[in-house]
Coordinates of C-alpha atoms (C1' of nucleotides) in Angstrom, one line a residue:
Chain A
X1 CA 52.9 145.9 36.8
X2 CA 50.3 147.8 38.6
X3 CA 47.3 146.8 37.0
X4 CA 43.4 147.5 38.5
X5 CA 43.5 144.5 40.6
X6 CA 46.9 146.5 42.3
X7 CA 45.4 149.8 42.2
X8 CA 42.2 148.3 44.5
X9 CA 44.7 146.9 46.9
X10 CA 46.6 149.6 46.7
X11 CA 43.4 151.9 47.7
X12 CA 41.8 149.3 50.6
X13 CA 45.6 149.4 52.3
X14 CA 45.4 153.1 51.7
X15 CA 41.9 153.4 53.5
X16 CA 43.3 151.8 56.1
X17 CA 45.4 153.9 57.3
X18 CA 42.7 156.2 57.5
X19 CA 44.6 159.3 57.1
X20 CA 43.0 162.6 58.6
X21 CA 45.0 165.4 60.0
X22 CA 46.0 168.4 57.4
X23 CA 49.3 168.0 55.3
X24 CA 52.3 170.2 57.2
X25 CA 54.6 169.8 54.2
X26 CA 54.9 168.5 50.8
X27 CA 58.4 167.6 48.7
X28 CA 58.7 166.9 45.3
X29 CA 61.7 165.1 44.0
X30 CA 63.1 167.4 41.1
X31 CA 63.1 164.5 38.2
X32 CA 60.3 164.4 36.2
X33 CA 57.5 161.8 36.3
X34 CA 55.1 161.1 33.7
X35 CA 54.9 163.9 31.2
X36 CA 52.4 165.3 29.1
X37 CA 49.3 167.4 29.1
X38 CA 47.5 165.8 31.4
X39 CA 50.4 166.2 34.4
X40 CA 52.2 169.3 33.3
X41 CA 52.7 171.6 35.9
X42 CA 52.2 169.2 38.6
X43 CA 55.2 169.7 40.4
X44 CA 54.4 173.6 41.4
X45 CA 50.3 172.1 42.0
X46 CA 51.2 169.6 43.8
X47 CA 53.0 172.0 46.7
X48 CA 48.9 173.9 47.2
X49 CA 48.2 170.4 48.9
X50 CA 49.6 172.3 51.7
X51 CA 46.7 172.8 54.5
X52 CA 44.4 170.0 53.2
X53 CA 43.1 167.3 55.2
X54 CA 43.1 163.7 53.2
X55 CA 39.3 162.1 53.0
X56 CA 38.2 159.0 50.9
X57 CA 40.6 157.3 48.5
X58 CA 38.7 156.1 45.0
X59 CA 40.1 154.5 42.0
X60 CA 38.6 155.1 38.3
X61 CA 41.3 152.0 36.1
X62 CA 44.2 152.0 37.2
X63 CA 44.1 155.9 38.8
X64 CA 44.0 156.5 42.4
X65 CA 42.1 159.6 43.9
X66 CA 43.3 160.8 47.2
X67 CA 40.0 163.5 48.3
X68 CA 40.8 166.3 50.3
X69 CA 39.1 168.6 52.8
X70 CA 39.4 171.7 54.0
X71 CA 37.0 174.1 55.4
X72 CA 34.6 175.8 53.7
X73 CA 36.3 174.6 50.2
X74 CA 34.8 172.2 47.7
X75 CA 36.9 168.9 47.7
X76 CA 40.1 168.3 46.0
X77 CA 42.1 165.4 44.6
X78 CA 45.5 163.9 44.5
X79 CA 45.5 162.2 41.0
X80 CA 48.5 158.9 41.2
X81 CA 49.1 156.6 38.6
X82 CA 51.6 153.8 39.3
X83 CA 53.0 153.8 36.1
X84 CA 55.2 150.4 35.8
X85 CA 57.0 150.4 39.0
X86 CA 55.7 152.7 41.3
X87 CA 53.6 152.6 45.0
X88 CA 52.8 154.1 47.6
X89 CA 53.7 153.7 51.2
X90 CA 52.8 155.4 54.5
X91 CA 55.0 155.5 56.9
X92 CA 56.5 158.0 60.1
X93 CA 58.5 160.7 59.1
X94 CA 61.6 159.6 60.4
X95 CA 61.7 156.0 58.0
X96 CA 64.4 156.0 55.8
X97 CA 64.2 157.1 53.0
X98 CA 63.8 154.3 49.7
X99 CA 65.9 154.9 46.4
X100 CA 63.5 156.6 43.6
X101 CA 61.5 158.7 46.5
X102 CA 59.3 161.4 44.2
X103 CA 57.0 162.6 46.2
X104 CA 56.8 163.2 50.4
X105 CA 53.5 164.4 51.6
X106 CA 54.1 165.0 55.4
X107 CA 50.8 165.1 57.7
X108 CA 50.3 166.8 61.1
X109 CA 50.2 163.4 62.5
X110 CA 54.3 162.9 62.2
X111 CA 53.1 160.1 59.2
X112 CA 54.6 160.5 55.8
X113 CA 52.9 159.6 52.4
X114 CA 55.6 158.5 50.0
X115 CA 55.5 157.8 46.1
X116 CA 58.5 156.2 45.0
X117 CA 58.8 154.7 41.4
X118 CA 62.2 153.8 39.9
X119 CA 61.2 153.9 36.5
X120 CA 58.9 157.1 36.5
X121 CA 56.5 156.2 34.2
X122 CA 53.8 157.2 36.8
X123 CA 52.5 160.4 37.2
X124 CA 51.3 162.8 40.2
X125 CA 48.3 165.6 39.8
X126 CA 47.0 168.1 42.5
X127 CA 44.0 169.7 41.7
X128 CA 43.0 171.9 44.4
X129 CA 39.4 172.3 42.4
X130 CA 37.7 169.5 42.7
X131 CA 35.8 167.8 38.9
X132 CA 38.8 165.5 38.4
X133 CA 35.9 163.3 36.8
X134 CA 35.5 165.4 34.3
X135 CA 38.8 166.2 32.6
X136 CA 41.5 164.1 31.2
X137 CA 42.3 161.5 31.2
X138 CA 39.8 159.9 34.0
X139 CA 37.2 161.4 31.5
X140 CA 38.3 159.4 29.0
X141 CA 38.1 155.8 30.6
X142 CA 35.9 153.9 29.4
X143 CA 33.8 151.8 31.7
X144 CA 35.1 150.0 35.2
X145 CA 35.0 146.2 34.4
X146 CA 33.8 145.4 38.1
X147 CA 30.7 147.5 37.7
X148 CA 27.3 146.3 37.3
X149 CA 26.7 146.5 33.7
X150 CA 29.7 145.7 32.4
X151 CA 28.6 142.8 29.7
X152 CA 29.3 141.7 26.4
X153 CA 27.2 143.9 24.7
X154 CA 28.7 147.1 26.6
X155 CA 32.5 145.8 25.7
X156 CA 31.3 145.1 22.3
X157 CA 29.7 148.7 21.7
X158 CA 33.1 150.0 23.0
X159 CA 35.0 148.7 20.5
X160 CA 32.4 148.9 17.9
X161 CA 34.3 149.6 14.5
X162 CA 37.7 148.8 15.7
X163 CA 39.7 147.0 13.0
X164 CA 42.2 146.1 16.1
X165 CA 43.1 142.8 17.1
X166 CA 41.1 141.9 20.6
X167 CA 44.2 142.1 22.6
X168 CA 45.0 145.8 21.7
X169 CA 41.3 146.7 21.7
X170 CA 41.1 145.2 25.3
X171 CA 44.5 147.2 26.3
X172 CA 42.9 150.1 25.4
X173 CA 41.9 152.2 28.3
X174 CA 39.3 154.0 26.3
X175 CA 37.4 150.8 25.4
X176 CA 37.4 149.6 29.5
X177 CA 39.4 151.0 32.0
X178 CA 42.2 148.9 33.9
X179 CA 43.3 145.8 32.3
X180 CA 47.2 145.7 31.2
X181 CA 48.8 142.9 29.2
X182 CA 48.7 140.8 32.6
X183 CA 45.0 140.2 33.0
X184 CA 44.3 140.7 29.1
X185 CA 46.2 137.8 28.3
X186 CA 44.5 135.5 31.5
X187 CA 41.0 136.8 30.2
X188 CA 41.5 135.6 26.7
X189 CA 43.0 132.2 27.8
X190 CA 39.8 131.5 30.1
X191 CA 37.8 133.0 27.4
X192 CA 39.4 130.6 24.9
X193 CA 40.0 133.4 22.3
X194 CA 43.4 134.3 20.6
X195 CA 44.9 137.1 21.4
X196 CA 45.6 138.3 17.8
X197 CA 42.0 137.3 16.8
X198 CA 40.5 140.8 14.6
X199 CA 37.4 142.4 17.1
X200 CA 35.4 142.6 14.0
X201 CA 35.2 139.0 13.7
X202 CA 33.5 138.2 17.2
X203 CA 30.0 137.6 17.5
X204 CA 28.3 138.2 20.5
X205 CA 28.5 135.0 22.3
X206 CA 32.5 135.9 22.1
X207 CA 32.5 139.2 23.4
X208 CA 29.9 138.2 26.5
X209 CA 32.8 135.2 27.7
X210 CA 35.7 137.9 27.0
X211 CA 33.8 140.2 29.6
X212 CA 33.1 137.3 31.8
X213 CA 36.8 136.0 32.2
X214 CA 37.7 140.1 32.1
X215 CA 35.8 140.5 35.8
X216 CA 36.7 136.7 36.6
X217 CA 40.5 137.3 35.5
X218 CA 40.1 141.0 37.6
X219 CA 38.5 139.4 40.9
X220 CA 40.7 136.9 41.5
X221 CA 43.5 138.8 41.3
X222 CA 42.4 140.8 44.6
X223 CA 41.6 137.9 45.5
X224 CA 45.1 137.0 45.9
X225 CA 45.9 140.6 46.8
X226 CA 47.5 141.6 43.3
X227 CA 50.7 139.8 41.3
X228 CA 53.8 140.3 42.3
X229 CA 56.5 140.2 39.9
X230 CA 59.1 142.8 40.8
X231 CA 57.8 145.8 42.1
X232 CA 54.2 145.7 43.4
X233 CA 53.2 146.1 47.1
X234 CA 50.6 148.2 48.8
X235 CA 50.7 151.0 50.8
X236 CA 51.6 148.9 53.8
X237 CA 54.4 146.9 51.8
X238 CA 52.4 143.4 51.3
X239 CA 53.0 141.8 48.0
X240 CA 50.6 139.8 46.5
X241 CA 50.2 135.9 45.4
X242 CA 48.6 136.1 42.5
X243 CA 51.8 135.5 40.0
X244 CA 51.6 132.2 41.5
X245 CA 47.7 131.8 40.0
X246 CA 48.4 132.8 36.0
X247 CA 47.9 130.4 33.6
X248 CA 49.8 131.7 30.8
X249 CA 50.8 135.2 31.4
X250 CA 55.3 134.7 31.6
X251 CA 54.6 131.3 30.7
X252 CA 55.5 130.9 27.8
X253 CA 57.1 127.1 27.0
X254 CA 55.4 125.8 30.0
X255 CA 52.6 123.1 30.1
X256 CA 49.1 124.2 29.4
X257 CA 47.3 123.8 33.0
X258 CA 44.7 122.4 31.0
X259 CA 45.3 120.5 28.6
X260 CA 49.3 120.2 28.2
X261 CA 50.1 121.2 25.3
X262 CA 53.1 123.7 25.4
X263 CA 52.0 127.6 25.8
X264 CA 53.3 129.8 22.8
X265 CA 54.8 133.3 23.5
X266 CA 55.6 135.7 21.1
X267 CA 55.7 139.8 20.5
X268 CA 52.8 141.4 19.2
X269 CA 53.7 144.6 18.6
X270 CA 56.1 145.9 21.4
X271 CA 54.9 143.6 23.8
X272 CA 54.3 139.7 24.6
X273 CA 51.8 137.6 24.3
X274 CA 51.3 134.4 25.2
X275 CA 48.0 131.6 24.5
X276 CA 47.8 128.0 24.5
X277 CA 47.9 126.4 20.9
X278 CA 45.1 123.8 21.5
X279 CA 42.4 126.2 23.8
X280 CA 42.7 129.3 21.7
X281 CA 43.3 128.3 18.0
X282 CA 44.1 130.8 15.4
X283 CA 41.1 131.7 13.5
X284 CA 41.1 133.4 10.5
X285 CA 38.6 135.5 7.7
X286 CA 35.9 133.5 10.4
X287 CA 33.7 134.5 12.9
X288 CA 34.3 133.5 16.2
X289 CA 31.5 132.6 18.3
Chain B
dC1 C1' 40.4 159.9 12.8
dA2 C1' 42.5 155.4 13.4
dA3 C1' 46.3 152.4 13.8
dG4 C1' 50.9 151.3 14.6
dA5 C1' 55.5 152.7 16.0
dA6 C1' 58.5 155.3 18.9
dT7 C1' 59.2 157.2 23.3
dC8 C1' 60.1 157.7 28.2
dC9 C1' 62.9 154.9 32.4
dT10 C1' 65.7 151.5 35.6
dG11 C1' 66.8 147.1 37.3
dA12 C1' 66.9 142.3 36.5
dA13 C1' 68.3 138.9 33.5
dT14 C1' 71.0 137.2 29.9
dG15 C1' 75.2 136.8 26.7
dC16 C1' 80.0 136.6 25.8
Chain C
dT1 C1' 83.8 138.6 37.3
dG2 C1' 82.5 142.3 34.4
dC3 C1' 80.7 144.7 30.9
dA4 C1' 77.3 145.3 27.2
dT5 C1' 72.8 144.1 25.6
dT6 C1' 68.0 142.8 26.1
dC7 C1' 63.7 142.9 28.1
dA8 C1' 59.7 144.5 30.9
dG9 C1' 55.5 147.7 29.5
dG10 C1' 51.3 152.2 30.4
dA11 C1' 50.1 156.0 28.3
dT12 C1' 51.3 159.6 25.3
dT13 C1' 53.1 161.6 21.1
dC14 C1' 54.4 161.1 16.6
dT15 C1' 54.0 159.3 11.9
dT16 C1' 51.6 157.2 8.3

DNA sequence: CAAGAATCCTGAATGC
DNA sequence: TGCATTCAGGATTCTT
């Protein structure tokens, strides 16, 4: 599942390909992607990308920004969210063509940008004025957990008055931007905290390791170019190692790296968790420091 | 407004 | 082998 660590390697391949010369063409698949306010309309927008010539490629979470040029025009931006299963690819025009193809932007260059995503829960936005920043949803992230800045204090003022549990408060895209149930799960293991622990009950010392092991989890994951599972690969089709890294994340049953006792998976809400018994105990009506 | 549940989707994995 | 069921989960919408 596409989470930040995938995005950034997802943007770096991207870069590489250092895509310049003005789009000839543009297709849109006629199934729906990601729906809601945010992406309505998308699929006539998306055709104005006609003309423009592709610039810098930036990421805000999990969102990547295509820029684009043209003359005398203020910039513009391809909005892409990989959803569960989708990427990007680049490729020549002539490639054939993958299962679950949704969007073809063709360049003057006879190379092809392709979204493909078999379970559409991504989503595709052209805004031929530029601002993306500043409407929904990138305006509603809250902060990037790789910036400078990002501390305990800052996570903790996020999710000041939240009467979550830290692994739903963490999920939250609104609180920080780009962590899934992946890395969430890896940051509170190396944190030491349990998942279902209440966010009113952590004291500072808490919230300052949970946004430690958040970068640490984060960086080493591009460190081993993004987790693989199924679907991920970047733009230039490398997969990542970094499934082979997780301590507990689809673990469940195994042997703590640590300390061996057994790892304990269950569903919190609509989705798993997974901690080790002995590292992150349950706490509970305490503070946890 | 906040929190939790339901929703969208397909392919892989599992069960009988 | 084959068919039906379960699971995976990000963000949005709906319900309480």
């Amino acid at each position: 599942m596409p989470e930040l660590p995938e995005v950034e390697m997802v943007r770096r391949s991207l870069r590489r390909f250092r895509l310049r010369a003005p789009v000839t063409r543009v297709w849109r698949s006629r199934l729906a992607l990601r729906t809601g306010e945010a992406w309505s309309r998308s699929k006539e927008r998306v055709q104005r990308l006609k003309g423009w010539r592709p610039g810098e490629v930036d990421r805000r979470g999990k969102y990547l920004m295509m820029r684009f040029h043209r003359e005398e025009m203020a910039e513009s931006c391809l909005l892409l969210h990989l959803g569960m299963s989708g990427h990007v690819e680049v490729c020549h025009a002539n490639e054939a063509l993958e299962d679950h193809t949704h969007l073809r932007i063709f360049f003057d260059d006879d190379r092809e940008l392709r979204f493909v995503d078999p379970r559409r829960f991504g989503g595709v936005r052209f805004d031929a004025r530029g601002r993306i920043e500043g409407s929904h949803p990138i305006s509603s992230l809250g902060p990037e957990p790789l910036d400078r800045g990002f501390t305990g204090l800052l996570l903790a003022a996020q999710a000041k008055g939240s009467r979550r549990v830290i692994r739903d408060v963490l999920l939250d895209q609104r609180v920080v931007a780009g962590l899934g149930n992946i890395y969430v799960l890896e940051a509170l293991y190396e944190a030491g905290i349990h998942p279902a622990t209440k966010a009113s009950r952590l004291r500072a010392s808490a919230w300052e390791r949970i946004a430690t092991a958040s970068t640490g989890a984060l960086r080493r994951g591009i460190e081993n170019k993004g987790t693989t599972l199924q679907d991920y690969r970047d733009a230039s089709g490398a997969t990542g190692t970094h499934q082979h890294a997780l301590r507990v994340y689809g673990r469940g049953g195994d042997a703590c790296d640590r300390c061996g006792a057994t790892l304990d998976a269950w569903m919190m809400g609509n989705r798993t968790a997974v901690r080790c018994p002995a590292e992150q105990p349950v706490v509970r009506g305490r503070w946890v420091s």
